[in-house]
JSON list of C-alpha atoms in Angstrom, two decimals:
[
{"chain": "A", "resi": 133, "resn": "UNK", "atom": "CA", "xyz": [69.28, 139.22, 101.39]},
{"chain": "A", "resi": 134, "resn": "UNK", "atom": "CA", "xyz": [65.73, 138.40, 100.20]},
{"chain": "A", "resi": 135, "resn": "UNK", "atom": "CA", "xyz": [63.08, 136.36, 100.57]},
{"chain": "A", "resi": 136, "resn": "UNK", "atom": "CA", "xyz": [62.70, 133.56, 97.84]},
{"chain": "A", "resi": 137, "resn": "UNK", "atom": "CA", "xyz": [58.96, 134.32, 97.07]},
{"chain": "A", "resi": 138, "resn": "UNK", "atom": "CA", "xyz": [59.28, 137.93, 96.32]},
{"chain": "A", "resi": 139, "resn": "UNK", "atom": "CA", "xyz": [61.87, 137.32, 93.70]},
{"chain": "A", "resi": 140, "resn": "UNK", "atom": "CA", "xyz": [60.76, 137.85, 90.34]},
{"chain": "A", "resi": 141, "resn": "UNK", "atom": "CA", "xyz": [60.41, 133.77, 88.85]},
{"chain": "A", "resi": 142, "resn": "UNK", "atom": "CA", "xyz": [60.98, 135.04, 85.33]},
{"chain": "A", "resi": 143, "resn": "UNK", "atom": "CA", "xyz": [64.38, 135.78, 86.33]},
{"chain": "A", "resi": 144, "resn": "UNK", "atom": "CA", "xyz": [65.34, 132.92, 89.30]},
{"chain": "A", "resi": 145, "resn": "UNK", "atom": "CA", "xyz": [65.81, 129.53, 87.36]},
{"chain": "A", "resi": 146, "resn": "UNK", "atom": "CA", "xyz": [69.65, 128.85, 86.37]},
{"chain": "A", "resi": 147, "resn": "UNK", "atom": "CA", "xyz": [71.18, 130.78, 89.22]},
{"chain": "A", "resi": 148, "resn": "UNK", "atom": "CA", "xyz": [72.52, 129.97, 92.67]},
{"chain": "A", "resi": 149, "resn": "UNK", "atom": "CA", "xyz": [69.94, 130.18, 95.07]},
{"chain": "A", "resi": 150, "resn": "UNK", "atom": "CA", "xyz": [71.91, 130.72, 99.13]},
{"chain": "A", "resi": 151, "resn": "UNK", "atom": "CA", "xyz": [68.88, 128.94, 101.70]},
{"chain": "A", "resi": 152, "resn": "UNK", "atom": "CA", "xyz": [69.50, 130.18, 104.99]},
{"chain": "A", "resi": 153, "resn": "UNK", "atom": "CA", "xyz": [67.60, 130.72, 108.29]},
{"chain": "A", "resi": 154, "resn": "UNK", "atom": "CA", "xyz": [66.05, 127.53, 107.39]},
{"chain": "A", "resi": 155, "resn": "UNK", "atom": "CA", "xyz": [63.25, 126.16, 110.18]},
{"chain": "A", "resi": 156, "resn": "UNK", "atom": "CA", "xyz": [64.70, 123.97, 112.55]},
{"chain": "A", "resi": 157, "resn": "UNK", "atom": "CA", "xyz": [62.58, 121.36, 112.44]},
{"chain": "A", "resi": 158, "resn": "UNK", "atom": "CA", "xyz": [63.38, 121.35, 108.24]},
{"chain": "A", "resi": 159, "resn": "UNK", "atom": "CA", "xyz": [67.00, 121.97, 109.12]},
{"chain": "A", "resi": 160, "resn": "UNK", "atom": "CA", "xyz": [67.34, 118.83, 111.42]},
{"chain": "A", "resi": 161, "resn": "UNK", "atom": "CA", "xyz": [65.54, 116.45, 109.22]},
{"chain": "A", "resi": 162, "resn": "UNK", "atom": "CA", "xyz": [68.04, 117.71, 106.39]},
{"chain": "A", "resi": 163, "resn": "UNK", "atom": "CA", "xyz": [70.81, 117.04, 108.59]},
{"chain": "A", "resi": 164, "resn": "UNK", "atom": "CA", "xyz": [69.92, 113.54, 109.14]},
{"chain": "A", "resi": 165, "resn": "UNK", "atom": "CA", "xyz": [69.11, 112.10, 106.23]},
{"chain": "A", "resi": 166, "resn": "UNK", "atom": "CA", "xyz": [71.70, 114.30, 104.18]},
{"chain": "A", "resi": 167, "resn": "UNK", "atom": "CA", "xyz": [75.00, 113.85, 106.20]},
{"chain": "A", "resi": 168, "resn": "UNK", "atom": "CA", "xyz": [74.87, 117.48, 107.93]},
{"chain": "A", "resi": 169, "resn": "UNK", "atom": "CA", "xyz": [77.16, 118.59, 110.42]},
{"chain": "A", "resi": 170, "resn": "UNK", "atom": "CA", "xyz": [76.44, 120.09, 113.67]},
{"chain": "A", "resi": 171, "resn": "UNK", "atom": "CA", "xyz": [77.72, 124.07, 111.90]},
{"chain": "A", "resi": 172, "resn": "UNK", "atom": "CA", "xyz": [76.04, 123.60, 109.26]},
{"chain": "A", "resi": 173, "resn": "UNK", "atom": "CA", "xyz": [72.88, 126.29, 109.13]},
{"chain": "A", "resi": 174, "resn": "UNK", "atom": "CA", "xyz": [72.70, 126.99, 105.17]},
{"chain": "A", "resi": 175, "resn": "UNK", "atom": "CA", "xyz": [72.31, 125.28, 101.82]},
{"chain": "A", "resi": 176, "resn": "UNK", "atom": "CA", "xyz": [73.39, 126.35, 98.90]},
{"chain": "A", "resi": 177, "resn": "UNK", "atom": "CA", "xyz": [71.36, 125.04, 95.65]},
{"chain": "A", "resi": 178, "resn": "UNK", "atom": "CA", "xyz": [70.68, 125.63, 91.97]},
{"chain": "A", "resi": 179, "resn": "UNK", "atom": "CA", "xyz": [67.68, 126.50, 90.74]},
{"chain": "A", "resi": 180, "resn": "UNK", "atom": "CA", "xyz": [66.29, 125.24, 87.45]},
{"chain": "A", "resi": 181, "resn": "UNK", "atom": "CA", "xyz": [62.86, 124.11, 85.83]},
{"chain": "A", "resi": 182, "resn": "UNK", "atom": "CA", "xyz": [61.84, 120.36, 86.01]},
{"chain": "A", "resi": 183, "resn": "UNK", "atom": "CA", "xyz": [59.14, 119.46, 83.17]},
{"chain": "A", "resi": 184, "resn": "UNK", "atom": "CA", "xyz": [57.07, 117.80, 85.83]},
{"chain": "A", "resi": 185, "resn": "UNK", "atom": "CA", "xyz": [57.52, 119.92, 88.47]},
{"chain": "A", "resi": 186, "resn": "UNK", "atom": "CA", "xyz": [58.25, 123.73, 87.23]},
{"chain": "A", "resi": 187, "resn": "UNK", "atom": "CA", "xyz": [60.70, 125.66, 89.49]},
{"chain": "A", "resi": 188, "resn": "UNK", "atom": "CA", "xyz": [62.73, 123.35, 91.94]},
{"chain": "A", "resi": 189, "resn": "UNK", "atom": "CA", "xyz": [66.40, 123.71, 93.74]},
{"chain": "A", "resi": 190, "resn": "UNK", "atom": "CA", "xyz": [68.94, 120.89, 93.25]},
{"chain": "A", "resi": 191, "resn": "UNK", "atom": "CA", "xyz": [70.94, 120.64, 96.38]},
{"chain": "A", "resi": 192, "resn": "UNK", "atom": "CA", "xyz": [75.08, 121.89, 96.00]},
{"chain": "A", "resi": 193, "resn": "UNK", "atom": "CA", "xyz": [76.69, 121.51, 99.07]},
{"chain": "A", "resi": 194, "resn": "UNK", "atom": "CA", "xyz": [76.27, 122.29, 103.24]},
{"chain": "A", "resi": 195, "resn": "UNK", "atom": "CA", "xyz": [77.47, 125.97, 104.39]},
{"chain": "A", "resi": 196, "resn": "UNK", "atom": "CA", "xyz": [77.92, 127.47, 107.26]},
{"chain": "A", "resi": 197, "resn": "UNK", "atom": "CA", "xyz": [77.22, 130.85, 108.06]},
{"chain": "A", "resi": 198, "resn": "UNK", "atom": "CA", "xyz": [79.48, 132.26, 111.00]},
{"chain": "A", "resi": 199, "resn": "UNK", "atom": "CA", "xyz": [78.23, 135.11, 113.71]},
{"chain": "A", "resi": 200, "resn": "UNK", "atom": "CA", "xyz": [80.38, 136.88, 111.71]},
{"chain": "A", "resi": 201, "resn": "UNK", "atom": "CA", "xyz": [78.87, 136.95, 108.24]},
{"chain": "A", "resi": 202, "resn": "UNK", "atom": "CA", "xyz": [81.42, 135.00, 106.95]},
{"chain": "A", "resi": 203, "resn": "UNK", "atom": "CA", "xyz": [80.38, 131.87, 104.35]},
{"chain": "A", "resi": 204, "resn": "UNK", "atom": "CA", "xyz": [82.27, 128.65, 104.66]},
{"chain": "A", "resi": 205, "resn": "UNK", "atom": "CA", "xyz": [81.12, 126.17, 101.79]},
{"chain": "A", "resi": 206, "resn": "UNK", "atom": "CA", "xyz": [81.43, 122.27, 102.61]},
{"chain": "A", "resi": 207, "resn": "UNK", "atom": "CA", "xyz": [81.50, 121.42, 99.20]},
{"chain": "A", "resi": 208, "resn": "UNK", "atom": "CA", "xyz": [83.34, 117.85, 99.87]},
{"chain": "A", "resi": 209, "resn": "UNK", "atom": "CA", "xyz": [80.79, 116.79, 101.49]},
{"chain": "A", "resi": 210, "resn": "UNK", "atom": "CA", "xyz": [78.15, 115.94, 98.79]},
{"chain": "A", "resi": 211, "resn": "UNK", "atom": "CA", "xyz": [75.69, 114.09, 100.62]},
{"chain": "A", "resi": 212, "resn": "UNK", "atom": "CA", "xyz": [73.08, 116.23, 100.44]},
{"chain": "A", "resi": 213, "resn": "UNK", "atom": "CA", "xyz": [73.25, 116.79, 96.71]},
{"chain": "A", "resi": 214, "resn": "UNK", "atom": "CA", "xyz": [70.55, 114.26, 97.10]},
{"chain": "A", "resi": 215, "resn": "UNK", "atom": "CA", "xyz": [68.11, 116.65, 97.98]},
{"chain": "A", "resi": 216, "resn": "UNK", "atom": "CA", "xyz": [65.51, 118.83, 95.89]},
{"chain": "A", "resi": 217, "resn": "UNK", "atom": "CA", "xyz": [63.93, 121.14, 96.77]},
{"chain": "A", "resi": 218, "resn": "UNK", "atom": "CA", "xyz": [60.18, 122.41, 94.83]},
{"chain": "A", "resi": 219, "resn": "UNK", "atom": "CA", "xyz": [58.73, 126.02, 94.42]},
{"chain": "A", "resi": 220, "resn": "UNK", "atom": "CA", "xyz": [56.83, 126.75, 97.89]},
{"chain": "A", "resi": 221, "resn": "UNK", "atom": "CA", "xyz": [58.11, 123.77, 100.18]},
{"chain": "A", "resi": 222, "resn": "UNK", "atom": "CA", "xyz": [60.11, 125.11, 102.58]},
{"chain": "A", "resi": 223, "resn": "UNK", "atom": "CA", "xyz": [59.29, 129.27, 103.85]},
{"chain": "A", "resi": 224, "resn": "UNK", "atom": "CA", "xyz": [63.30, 130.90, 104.77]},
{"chain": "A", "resi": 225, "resn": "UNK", "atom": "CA", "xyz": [65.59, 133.78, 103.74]},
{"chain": "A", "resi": 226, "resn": "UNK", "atom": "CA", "xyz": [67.45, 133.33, 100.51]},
{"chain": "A", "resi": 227, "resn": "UNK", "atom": "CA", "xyz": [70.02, 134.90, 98.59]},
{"chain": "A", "resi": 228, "resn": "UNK", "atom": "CA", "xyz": [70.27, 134.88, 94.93]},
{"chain": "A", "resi": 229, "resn": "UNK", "atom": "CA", "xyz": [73.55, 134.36, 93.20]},
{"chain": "A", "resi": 230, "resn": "UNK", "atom": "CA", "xyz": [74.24, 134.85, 89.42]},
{"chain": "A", "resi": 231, "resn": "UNK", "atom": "CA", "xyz": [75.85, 132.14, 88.08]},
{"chain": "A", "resi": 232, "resn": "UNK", "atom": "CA", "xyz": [78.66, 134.97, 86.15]},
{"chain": "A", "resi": 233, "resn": "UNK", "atom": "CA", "xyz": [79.60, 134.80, 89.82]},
{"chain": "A", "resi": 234, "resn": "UNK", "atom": "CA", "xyz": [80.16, 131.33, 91.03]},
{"chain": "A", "resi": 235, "resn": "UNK", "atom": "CA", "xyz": [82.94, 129.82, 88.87]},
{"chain": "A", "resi": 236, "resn": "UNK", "atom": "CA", "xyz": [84.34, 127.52, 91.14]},
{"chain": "A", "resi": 237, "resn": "UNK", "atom": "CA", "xyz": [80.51, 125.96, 91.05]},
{"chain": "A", "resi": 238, "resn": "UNK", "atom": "CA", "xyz": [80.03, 125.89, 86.76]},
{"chain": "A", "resi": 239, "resn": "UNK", "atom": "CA", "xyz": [81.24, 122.52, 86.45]},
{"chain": "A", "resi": 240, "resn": "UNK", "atom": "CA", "xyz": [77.80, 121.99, 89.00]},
{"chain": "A", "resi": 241, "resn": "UNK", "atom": "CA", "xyz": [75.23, 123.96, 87.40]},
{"chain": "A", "resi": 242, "resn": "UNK", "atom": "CA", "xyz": [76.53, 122.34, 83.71]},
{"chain": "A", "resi": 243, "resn": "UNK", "atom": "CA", "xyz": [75.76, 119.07, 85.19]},
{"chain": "A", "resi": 244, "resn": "UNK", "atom": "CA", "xyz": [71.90, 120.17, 86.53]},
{"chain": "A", "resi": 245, "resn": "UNK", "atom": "CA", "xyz": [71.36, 121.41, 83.42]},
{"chain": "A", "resi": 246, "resn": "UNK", "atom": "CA", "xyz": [72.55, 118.53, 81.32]},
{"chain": "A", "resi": 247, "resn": "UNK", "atom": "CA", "xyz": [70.74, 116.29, 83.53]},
{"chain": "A", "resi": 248, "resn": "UNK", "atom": "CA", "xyz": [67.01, 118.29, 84.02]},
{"chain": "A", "resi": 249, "resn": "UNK", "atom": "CA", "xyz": [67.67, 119.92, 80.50]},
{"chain": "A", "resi": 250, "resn": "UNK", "atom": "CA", "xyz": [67.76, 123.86, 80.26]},
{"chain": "A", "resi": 251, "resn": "UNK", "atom": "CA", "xyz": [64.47, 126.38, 79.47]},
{"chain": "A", "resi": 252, "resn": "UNK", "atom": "CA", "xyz": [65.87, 129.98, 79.84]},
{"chain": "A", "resi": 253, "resn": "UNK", "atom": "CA", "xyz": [63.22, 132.32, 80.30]},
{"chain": "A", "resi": 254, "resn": "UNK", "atom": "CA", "xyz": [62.86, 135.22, 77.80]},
{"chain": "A", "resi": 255, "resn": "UNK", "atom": "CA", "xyz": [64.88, 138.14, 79.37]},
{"chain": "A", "resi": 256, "resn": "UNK", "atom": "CA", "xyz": [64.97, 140.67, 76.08]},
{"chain": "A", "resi": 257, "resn": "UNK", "atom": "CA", "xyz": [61.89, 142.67, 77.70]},
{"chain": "A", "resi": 258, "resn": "UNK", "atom": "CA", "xyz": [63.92, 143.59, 80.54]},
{"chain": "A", "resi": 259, "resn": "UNK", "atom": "CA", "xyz": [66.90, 144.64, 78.51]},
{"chain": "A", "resi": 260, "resn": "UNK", "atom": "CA", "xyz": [64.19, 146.64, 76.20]},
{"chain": "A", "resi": 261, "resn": "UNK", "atom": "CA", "xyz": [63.76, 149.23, 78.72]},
{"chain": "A", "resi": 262, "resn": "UNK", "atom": "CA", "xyz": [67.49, 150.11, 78.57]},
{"chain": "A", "resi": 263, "resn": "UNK", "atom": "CA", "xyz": [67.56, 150.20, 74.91]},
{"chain": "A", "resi": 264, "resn": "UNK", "atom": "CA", "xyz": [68.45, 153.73, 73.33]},
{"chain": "A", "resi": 265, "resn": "UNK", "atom": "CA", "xyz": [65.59, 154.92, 72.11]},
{"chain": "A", "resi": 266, "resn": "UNK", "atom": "CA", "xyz": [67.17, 155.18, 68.31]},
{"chain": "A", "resi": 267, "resn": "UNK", "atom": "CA", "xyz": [69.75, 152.84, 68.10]},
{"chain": "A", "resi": 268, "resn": "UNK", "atom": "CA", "xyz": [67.92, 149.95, 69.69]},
{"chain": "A", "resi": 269, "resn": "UNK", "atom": "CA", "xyz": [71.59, 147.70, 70.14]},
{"chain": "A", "resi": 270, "resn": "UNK", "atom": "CA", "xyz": [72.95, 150.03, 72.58]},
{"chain": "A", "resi": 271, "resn": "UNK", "atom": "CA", "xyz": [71.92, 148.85, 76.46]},
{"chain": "A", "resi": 272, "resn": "UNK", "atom": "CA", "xyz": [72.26, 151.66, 79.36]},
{"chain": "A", "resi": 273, "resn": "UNK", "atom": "CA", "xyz": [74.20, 149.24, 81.65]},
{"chain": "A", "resi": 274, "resn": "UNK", "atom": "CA", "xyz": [75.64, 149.35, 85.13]},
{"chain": "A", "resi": 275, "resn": "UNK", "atom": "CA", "xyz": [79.50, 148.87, 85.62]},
{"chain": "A", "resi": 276, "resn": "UNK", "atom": "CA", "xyz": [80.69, 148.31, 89.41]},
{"chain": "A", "resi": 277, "resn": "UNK", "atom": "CA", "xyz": [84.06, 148.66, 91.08]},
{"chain": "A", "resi": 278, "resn": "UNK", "atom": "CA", "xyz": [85.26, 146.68, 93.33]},
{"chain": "A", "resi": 279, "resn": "UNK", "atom": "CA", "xyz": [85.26, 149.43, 95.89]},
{"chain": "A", "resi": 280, "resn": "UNK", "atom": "CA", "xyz": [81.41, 150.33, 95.05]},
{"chain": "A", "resi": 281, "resn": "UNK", "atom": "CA", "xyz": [81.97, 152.73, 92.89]},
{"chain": "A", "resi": 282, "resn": "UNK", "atom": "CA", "xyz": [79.37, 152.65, 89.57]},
{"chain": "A", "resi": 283, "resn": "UNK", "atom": "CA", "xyz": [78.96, 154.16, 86.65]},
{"chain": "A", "resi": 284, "resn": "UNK", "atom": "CA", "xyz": [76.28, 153.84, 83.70]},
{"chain": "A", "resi": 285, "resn": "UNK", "atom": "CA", "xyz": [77.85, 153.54, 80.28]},
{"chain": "A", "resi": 286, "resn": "UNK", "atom": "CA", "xyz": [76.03, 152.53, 76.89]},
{"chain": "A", "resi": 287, "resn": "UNK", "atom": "CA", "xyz": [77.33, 149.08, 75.60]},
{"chain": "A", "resi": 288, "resn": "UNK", "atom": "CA", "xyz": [76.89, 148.15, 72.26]},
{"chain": "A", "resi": 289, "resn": "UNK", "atom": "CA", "xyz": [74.94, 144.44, 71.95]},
{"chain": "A", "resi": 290, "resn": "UNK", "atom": "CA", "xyz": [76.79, 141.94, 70.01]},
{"chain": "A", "resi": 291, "resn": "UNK", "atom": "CA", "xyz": [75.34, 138.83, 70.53]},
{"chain": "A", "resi": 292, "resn": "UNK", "atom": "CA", "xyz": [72.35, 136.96, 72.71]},
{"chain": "A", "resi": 293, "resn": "UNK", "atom": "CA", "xyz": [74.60, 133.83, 74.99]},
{"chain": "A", "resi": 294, "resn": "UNK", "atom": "CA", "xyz": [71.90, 130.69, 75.22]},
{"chain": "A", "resi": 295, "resn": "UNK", "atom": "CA", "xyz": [71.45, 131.73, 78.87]},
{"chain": "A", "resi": 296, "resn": "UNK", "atom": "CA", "xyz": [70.20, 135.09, 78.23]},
{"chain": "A", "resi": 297, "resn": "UNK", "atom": "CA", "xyz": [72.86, 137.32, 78.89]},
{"chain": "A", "resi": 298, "resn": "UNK", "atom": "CA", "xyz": [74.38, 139.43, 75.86]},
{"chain": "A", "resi": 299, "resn": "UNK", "atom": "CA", "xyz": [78.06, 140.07, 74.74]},
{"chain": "A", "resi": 300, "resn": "UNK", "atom": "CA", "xyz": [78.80, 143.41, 73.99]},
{"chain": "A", "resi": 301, "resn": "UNK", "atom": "CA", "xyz": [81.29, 146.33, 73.61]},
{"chain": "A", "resi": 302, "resn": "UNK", "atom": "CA", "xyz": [81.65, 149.64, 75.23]},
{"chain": "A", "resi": 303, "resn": "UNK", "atom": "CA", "xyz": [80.43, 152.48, 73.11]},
{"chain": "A", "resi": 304, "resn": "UNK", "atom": "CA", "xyz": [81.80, 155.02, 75.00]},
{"chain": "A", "resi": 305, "resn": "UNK", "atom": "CA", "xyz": [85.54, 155.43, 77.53]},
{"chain": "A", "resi": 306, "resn": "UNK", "atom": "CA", "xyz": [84.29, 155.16, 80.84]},
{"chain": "A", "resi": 307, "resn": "UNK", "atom": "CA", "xyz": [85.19, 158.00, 83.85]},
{"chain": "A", "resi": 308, "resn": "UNK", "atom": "CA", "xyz": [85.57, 155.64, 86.59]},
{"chain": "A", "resi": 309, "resn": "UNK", "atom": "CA", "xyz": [89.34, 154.01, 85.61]},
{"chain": "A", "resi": 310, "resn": "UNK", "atom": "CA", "xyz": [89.03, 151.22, 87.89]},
{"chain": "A", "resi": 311, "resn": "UNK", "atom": "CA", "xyz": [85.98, 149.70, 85.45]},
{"chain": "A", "resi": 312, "resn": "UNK", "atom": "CA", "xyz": [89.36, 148.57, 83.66]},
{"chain": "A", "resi": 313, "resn": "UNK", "atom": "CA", "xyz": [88.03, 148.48, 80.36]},
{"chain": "A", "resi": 314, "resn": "UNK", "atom": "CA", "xyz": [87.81, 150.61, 77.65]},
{"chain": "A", "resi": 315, "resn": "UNK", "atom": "CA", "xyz": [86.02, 151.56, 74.62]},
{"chain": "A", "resi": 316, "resn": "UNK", "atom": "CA", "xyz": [85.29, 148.65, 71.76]},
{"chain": "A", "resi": 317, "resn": "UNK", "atom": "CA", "xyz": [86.22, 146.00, 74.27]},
{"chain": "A", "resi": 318, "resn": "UNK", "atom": "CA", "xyz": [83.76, 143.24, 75.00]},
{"chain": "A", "resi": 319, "resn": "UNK", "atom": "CA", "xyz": [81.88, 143.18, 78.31]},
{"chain": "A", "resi": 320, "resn": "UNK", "atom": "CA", "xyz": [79.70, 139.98, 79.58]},
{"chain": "A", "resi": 321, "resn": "UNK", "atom": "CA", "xyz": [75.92, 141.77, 80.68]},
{"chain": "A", "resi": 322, "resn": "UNK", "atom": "CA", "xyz": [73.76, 139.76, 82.96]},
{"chain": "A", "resi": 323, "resn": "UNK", "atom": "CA", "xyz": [70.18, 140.95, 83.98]},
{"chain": "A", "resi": 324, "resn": "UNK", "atom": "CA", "xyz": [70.31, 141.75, 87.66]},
{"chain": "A", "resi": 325, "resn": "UNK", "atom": "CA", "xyz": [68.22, 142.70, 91.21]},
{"chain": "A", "resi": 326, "resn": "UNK", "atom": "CA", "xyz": [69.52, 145.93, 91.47]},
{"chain": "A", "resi": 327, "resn": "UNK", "atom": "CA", "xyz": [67.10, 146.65, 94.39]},
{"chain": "A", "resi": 328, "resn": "UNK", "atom": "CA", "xyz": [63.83, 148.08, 94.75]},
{"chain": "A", "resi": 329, "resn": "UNK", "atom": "CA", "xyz": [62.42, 145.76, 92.69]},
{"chain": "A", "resi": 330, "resn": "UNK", "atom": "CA", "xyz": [64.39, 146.90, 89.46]},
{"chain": "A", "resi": 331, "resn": "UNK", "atom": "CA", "xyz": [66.29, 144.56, 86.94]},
{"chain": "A", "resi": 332, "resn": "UNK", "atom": "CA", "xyz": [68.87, 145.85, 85.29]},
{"chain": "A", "resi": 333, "resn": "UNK", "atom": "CA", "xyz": [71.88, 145.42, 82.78]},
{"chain": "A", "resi": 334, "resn": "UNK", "atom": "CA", "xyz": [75.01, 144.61, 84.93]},
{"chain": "A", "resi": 335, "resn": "UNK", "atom": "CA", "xyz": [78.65, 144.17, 83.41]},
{"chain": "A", "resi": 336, "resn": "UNK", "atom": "CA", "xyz": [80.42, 141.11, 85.16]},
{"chain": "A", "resi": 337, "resn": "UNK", "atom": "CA", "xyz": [84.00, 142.60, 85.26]},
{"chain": "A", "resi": 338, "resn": "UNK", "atom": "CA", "xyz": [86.51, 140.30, 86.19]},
{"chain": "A", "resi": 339, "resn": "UNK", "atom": "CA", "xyz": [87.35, 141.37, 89.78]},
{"chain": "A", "resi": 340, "resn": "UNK", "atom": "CA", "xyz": [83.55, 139.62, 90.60]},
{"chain": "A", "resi": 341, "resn": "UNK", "atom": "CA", "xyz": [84.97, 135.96, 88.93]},
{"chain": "A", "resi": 342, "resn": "UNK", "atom": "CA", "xyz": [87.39, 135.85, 91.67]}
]
């Protein structure tokens, strides 16, 4: 978990953006006017840039976080997709979701695009510091498990996706068999918080669609 305002804005608009620990003065006012129920403690939103307004968060749907971690998303109740949130209005914990991640919420974050139109920002200068330092299509990129386990394999770029995001193929047979894939085959790549402040390449395998 993170707080909004140290996340890098070059990176935030067109992904999921988790509001939680929201003040409860904000969180009641919400709750009125937007149809909120008594569990409800979380919003989730998606972020994109408005031509008048720059960075803002189009309200999804209510969520409640339980005591024990668990996420419950109210997402027939769609009330509050009135609400929009702008760049510095509201001061809570956030967590930022790629959108490779969120499937059952593309038909949602087609729409605020389509509606607000779409600016992707540039991402190639975060790829070009896991370029091969000859053969400048090959990306150094990280490939999870679903158990945790990781492993760095070069992937050979084979096209730029409007959002960003490349397609490419595995240049090399990867250790860790539970990556599922194998060398030639095509791999989505999404620019990622990795922690510590570091972006990097990040293969969406298809156990993390589910």
């Amino acid at each position: 978990m993170m707080d909004i305002r140290d996340y890098d804005t070059a990176l935030l608009p067109y992904h999921f953006v988790l509001f939680f620990d929201l003040p409860i003065e904000k969180l009641l006012i919400y709750k009125i006017l937007f149809q909120g129920q008594e569990e409800d403690n979380a919003l989730l939103t998606y972020c994109y840039v408005d031509s008048n307004y720059g960075i803002s968060y189009k309200a999804i749907c209510w969520v409640t976080i339980q005591p024990d971690g668990s996420t419950v998303f109210h997402r027939q109740r769609r009330g509050v997709c009135m609400l929009t949130l702008r760049e510095g209005s509201i001061s809570c914990k956030a967590d930022v979701l790629d959108e490779a991640f969120m499937p059952s919420y593309a038909d949602d974050a087609e729409e605020i695009r389509n509606n607000y139109g779409c600016s992707f920002p540039n991402k190639e200068r975060y790829y070009n510091r896991f370029r091969h330092p000859i053969y400048s299509t090959k990306v150094y990129t990280i490939f999870m498990t679903a158990n945790h386990k990781h492993e760095n394999i070069w992937v050979d770029e084979q096209c730029v996706n409007d959002d960003g995001s490349i397609m490419a193929s595995l240049s090399e047979e990867p250790q860790v068999s539970q990556i599922g894939l194998h060398k030639g085959e095509l791999v989505h790549v999404v620019i990622r918080d990795v922690g510590n402040g570091l972006y990097a390449p990040f293969a969406v395998l298809d156990w993390m669609k589910k």
